[in-house]
mmCIF file of C-alpha atoms in Angstrom:
data_model
loop_
_atom_site.group_PDB
_atom_site.id
_atom_site.type_symbol
_atom_site.label_atom_id
_atom_site.label_comp_id
_atom_site.label_asym_id
_atom_site.label_seq_id
_atom_site.Cartn_x
_atom_site.Cartn_y
_atom_site.Cartn_z
ATOM 1 C CA MET A 1 3.014 -11.508 -72.966
ATOM 2 C CA ASP A 2 6.526 -11.229 -73.250
ATOM 3 C CA GLU A 3 8.891 -12.706 -71.094
ATOM 4 C CA ASP A 4 9.499 -8.865 -68.520
ATOM 5 C CA GLN A 5 5.550 -8.704 -68.491
ATOM 6 C CA GLU A 6 5.631 -11.871 -66.875
ATOM 7 C CA ARG A 7 8.164 -11.180 -64.286
ATOM 8 C CA ASP A 8 7.062 -8.053 -63.177
ATOM 9 C CA THR A 9 3.392 -9.573 -62.470
ATOM 10 C CA SER A 10 4.861 -12.522 -60.574
ATOM 11 C CA GLY A 11 7.166 -10.035 -58.671
ATOM 12 C CA ARG A 12 3.877 -7.889 -57.970
ATOM 13 C CA ILE A 13 2.301 -10.858 -56.507
ATOM 14 C CA ARG A 14 5.208 -12.509 -54.474
ATOM 15 C CA LYS A 15 4.591 -8.794 -53.095
ATOM 16 C CA HIS A 16 1.785 -9.062 -52.143
ATOM 17 C CA VAL A 17 1.588 -12.099 -50.940
ATOM 18 C CA GLY A 18 4.683 -11.215 -48.896
ATOM 19 C CA TRP A 19 2.833 -8.069 -47.314
ATOM 20 C CA TRP A 20 -0.342 -9.912 -46.674
ATOM 21 C CA ILE A 21 1.647 -12.566 -44.732
ATOM 22 C CA ALA A 22 2.892 -10.196 -42.619
ATOM 23 C CA ALA A 23 -0.195 -8.430 -42.260
ATOM 24 C CA LEU A 24 -1.577 -11.594 -40.664
ATOM 25 C CA ALA A 25 1.553 -12.934 -38.929
ATOM 26 C CA GLY A 26 1.117 -9.006 -36.974
ATOM 27 C CA LEU A 27 -2.526 -9.820 -36.457
ATOM 28 C CA ALA A 28 -1.864 -13.195 -34.891
ATOM 29 C CA GLY A 29 0.355 -11.692 -32.468
ATOM 30 C CA ILE A 30 -1.804 -9.308 -31.025
ATOM 31 C CA GLY A 31 -4.110 -12.018 -31.039
ATOM 32 C CA GLY A 32 -2.147 -13.868 -29.229
ATOM 33 C CA LEU A 33 -1.002 -11.215 -26.740
ATOM 34 C CA ILE A 34 -4.561 -10.648 -26.273
ATOM 35 C CA PHE A 35 -5.520 -13.928 -25.578
ATOM 36 C CA ALA A 36 -2.846 -13.938 -23.051
ATOM 37 C CA ILE A 37 -3.770 -11.033 -21.345
ATOM 38 C CA ILE A 38 -7.257 -12.187 -21.135
ATOM 39 C CA THR A 39 -6.299 -16.215 -19.537
ATOM 40 C CA ARG A 40 -3.526 -15.239 -17.574
ATOM 41 C CA ASP A 41 -3.767 -16.901 -14.145
ATOM 42 C CA GLU A 42 -5.124 -14.964 -11.248
ATOM 43 C CA PHE A 43 -3.264 -14.161 -8.214
ATOM 44 C CA THR A 44 -4.928 -16.567 -5.774
ATOM 45 C CA VAL A 45 -5.804 -16.769 -2.111
ATOM 46 C CA LYS A 46 -3.268 -19.604 -1.394
ATOM 47 C CA GLU A 47 -0.698 -17.170 -3.299
ATOM 48 C CA TRP A 48 -1.945 -14.050 -0.635
ATOM 49 C CA ALA A 49 -1.855 -16.321 2.070
ATOM 50 C CA ARG A 50 1.602 -17.507 1.599
ATOM 51 C CA GLU A 51 3.220 -13.777 1.204
ATOM 52 C CA ALA A 52 0.989 -12.319 3.819
ATOM 53 C CA SER A 53 2.446 -15.451 6.008
ATOM 54 C CA ALA A 54 6.204 -14.780 5.120
ATOM 55 C CA ALA A 55 5.533 -10.673 6.194
ATOM 56 C CA CYS A 56 3.881 -11.694 9.096
ATOM 57 C CA ASP A 57 7.297 -14.013 9.643
ATOM 58 C CA SER A 58 9.498 -11.220 9.533
ATOM 59 C CA LEU A 59 7.989 -9.495 12.371
ATOM 60 C CA HIS A 60 6.321 -11.816 14.667
ATOM 61 C CA GLY A 61 9.266 -11.900 17.360
ATOM 62 C CA ASP A 62 9.163 -8.294 17.316
ATOM 63 C CA LEU A 63 5.721 -7.879 17.756
ATOM 64 C CA VAL A 64 5.176 -10.675 20.408
ATOM 65 C CA ARG A 65 8.358 -9.312 22.289
ATOM 66 C CA GLN A 66 7.012 -5.562 21.984
ATOM 67 C CA ASN A 67 3.264 -6.883 23.115
ATOM 68 C CA SER A 68 4.455 -8.503 26.018
ATOM 69 C CA GLU A 69 6.417 -5.367 27.112
ATOM 70 C CA ALA A 70 3.444 -2.650 26.529
ATOM 71 C CA ASN A 71 1.470 -4.740 28.515
ATOM 72 C CA THR A 72 4.278 -5.158 31.419
ATOM 73 C CA SER A 73 4.564 -1.288 31.056
ATOM 74 C CA LEU A 74 0.803 -0.870 32.546
ATOM 75 C CA ASP A 75 1.603 -2.855 35.297
ATOM 76 C CA ARG A 76 5.263 -1.436 35.865
ATOM 77 C CA LEU A 77 3.571 2.140 35.912
ATOM 78 C CA ALA A 78 0.838 0.934 38.629
ATOM 79 C CA GLY A 79 3.240 -0.793 40.913
ATOM 80 C CA SER A 80 5.566 2.523 40.714
ATOM 81 C CA GLY A 81 2.675 4.543 41.723
ATOM 82 C CA TYR A 82 2.461 6.054 38.832
ATOM 83 C CA GLN A 83 5.531 8.328 38.210
ATOM 84 C CA SER A 84 6.427 10.309 35.899
ATOM 85 C CA ALA A 85 9.392 8.412 34.216
ATOM 86 C CA TYR A 86 7.188 5.491 33.860
ATOM 87 C CA TYR A 87 4.491 6.786 32.011
ATOM 88 C CA GLN A 88 6.778 8.130 29.384
ATOM 89 C CA ALA A 89 8.083 4.468 29.281
ATOM 90 C CA ALA A 90 4.707 2.951 28.755
ATOM 91 C CA ALA A 91 4.364 5.472 25.932
ATOM 92 C CA ALA A 92 7.458 4.784 24.336
ATOM 93 C CA SER A 93 6.534 1.080 24.313
ATOM 94 C CA TRP A 94 3.013 1.222 23.197
ATOM 95 C CA ASP A 95 4.114 3.810 20.206
ATOM 96 C CA GLU A 96 6.896 1.174 19.469
ATOM 97 C CA LEU A 97 4.446 -1.690 18.994
ATOM 98 C CA ALA A 98 1.605 0.852 16.689
ATOM 99 C CA SER A 99 4.570 1.357 14.640
ATOM 100 C CA THR A 100 5.372 -2.596 14.342
ATOM 101 C CA GLU A 101 1.405 -2.802 13.322
ATOM 102 C CA ARG A 102 1.411 -0.154 11.029
ATOM 103 C CA LYS A 103 4.675 -1.413 9.348
ATOM 104 C CA LEU A 104 2.891 -5.122 9.553
ATOM 105 C CA THR A 105 0.382 -4.131 7.852
ATOM 106 C CA SER A 106 2.151 -1.774 5.010
ATOM 107 C CA GLU A 107 3.848 -4.791 4.107
ATOM 108 C CA MET A 108 0.762 -7.037 3.336
ATOM 109 C CA GLY A 109 -0.913 -4.496 1.547
ATOM 110 C CA LYS A 110 1.822 -4.324 -0.903
ATOM 111 C CA ILE A 111 0.879 -7.812 -1.511
ATOM 112 C CA GLU A 112 -1.245 -8.327 -4.970
ATOM 113 C CA THR A 113 -4.769 -8.962 -3.808
ATOM 114 C CA PRO A 114 -6.559 -11.990 -5.228
ATOM 115 C CA ASN A 115 -10.097 -10.770 -7.098
ATOM 116 C CA SER A 116 -12.278 -13.045 -4.963
ATOM 117 C CA GLN A 117 -10.867 -11.897 -1.852
ATOM 118 C CA VAL A 118 -10.786 -8.019 -2.036
ATOM 119 C CA GLU A 119 -13.743 -6.975 0.455
ATOM 120 C CA GLU A 120 -12.087 -9.945 3.299
ATOM 121 C CA ILE A 121 -8.442 -8.190 2.908
ATOM 122 C CA ASP A 122 -9.414 -4.647 3.161
ATOM 123 C CA ARG A 123 -11.657 -5.534 6.553
ATOM 124 C CA LEU A 124 -8.320 -7.621 7.782
ATOM 125 C CA PHE A 125 -6.013 -4.405 7.038
ATOM 126 C CA GLU A 126 -8.939 -1.689 8.649
ATOM 127 C CA ALA A 127 -8.734 -3.858 11.372
ATOM 128 C CA MET A 128 -5.204 -3.932 11.774
ATOM 129 C CA ASN A 129 -4.990 -0.393 11.334
ATOM 130 C CA ASP A 130 -7.440 0.241 14.425
ATOM 131 C CA ILE A 131 -5.651 -1.830 16.294
ATOM 132 C CA SER A 132 -2.085 -0.043 15.908
ATOM 133 C CA ASP A 133 -4.597 3.132 16.083
ATOM 134 C CA GLU A 134 -5.948 2.092 19.504
ATOM 135 C CA ASP A 135 -2.237 1.469 20.723
ATOM 136 C CA HIS A 136 -0.734 4.617 19.845
ATOM 137 C CA ALA A 137 -4.086 6.819 21.142
ATOM 138 C CA LEU A 138 -2.973 4.608 24.750
ATOM 139 C CA ALA A 139 0.839 6.084 23.734
ATOM 140 C CA VAL A 140 -0.792 9.460 23.901
ATOM 141 C CA GLU A 141 -3.176 9.540 26.553
ATOM 142 C CA LEU A 142 -0.145 7.874 28.898
ATOM 143 C CA ARG A 143 2.040 10.762 27.605
ATOM 144 C CA LYS A 144 -0.098 13.257 29.444
ATOM 145 C CA GLU A 145 0.223 11.645 32.028
ATOM 146 C CA VAL A 146 -3.506 11.042 33.231
ATOM 147 C CA ILE A 147 -4.310 7.171 33.260
ATOM 148 C CA THR A 148 -4.406 5.941 36.672
ATOM 149 C CA GLY A 149 -5.605 3.010 38.201
ATOM 150 C CA GLU A 150 -9.034 3.669 38.228
ATOM 151 C CA SER A 151 -8.838 4.710 34.697
ATOM 152 C CA LEU A 152 -11.482 3.936 32.216
ATOM 153 C CA PHE A 153 -9.688 4.829 29.252
ATOM 154 C CA VAL A 154 -7.587 1.439 29.669
ATOM 155 C CA THR A 155 -10.446 -0.372 30.120
ATOM 156 C CA ASP A 156 -12.017 0.805 27.509
ATOM 157 C CA SER A 157 -8.879 0.512 25.415
ATOM 158 C CA GLU A 158 -8.261 -3.065 26.335
ATOM 159 C CA ALA A 159 -11.760 -4.054 25.404
ATOM 160 C CA ARG A 160 -11.625 -2.427 21.714
ATOM 161 C CA ARG A 161 -8.307 -3.693 21.663
ATOM 162 C CA ALA A 162 -9.659 -7.366 22.608
ATOM 163 C CA GLU A 163 -12.378 -7.128 19.862
ATOM 164 C CA LEU A 164 -10.777 -5.902 17.004
ATOM 165 C CA VAL A 165 -7.620 -8.806 17.649
ATOM 166 C CA ASP A 166 -10.583 -11.228 17.876
ATOM 167 C CA GLN A 167 -12.126 -10.026 14.302
ATOM 168 C CA VAL A 168 -8.084 -9.834 12.820
ATOM 169 C CA ASN A 169 -7.607 -13.557 14.058
ATOM 170 C CA GLU A 170 -11.216 -14.865 12.562
ATOM 171 C CA ASP A 171 -9.917 -12.655 9.007
ATOM 172 C CA LEU A 172 -6.705 -14.286 9.404
ATOM 173 C CA LYS A 173 -8.022 -17.775 9.699
ATOM 174 C CA THR A 174 -10.860 -17.158 6.724
ATOM 175 C CA LEU A 175 -7.861 -16.437 4.643
ATOM 176 C CA ASN A 176 -5.493 -19.206 5.771
ATOM 177 C CA VAL A 177 -3.237 -17.319 7.351
ATOM 178 C CA ARG A 178 -3.004 -19.302 10.800
ATOM 179 C CA HIS A 179 0.646 -18.920 12.207
ATOM 180 C CA CYS A 180 0.423 -15.379 12.284
ATOM 181 C CA LEU A 181 -2.785 -14.799 14.420
ATOM 182 C CA ALA A 182 -3.152 -11.210 16.493
ATOM 183 C CA GLY A 183 -2.131 -11.201 20.378
ATOM 184 C CA GLU A 184 -0.661 -14.810 20.282
#
């Protein structure tokens, strides 16, 4: 074998070795990416609770104030002898409360849900939506000006709302979001 043939063979071998090294490096990179995706840390319930608490904190003052105003509006309505202006004011109070409740549910719904708690969090959101639906339904009835002291609608609505609030509170406690309990 002469010198030119040796260089040719040696050059081809280097090209093949370089190609194989590049291919193996690419496969190692892909394997590393797959491993990183598979073993990444899952979003935890503790992280969810921290973010849910922050969402609650941002609206807690509004919810407490609006809840108090909405309940007071019914007393004012009864005390006024059920005058039209008080019906409309009460309806507006209950709608404002329902709107803020929906906003809280929406903000909490934007938080990544831990795989281990999907059912519990879905149940919480459903109950939270039911509370705002109940409050909105009361506002609709108030706008019709048909609710009076003898009305069973308010009594039934308060009972349904109390059940839902208890459920939401239990779900919040289970998920460790204790400082944002409904109705408190």
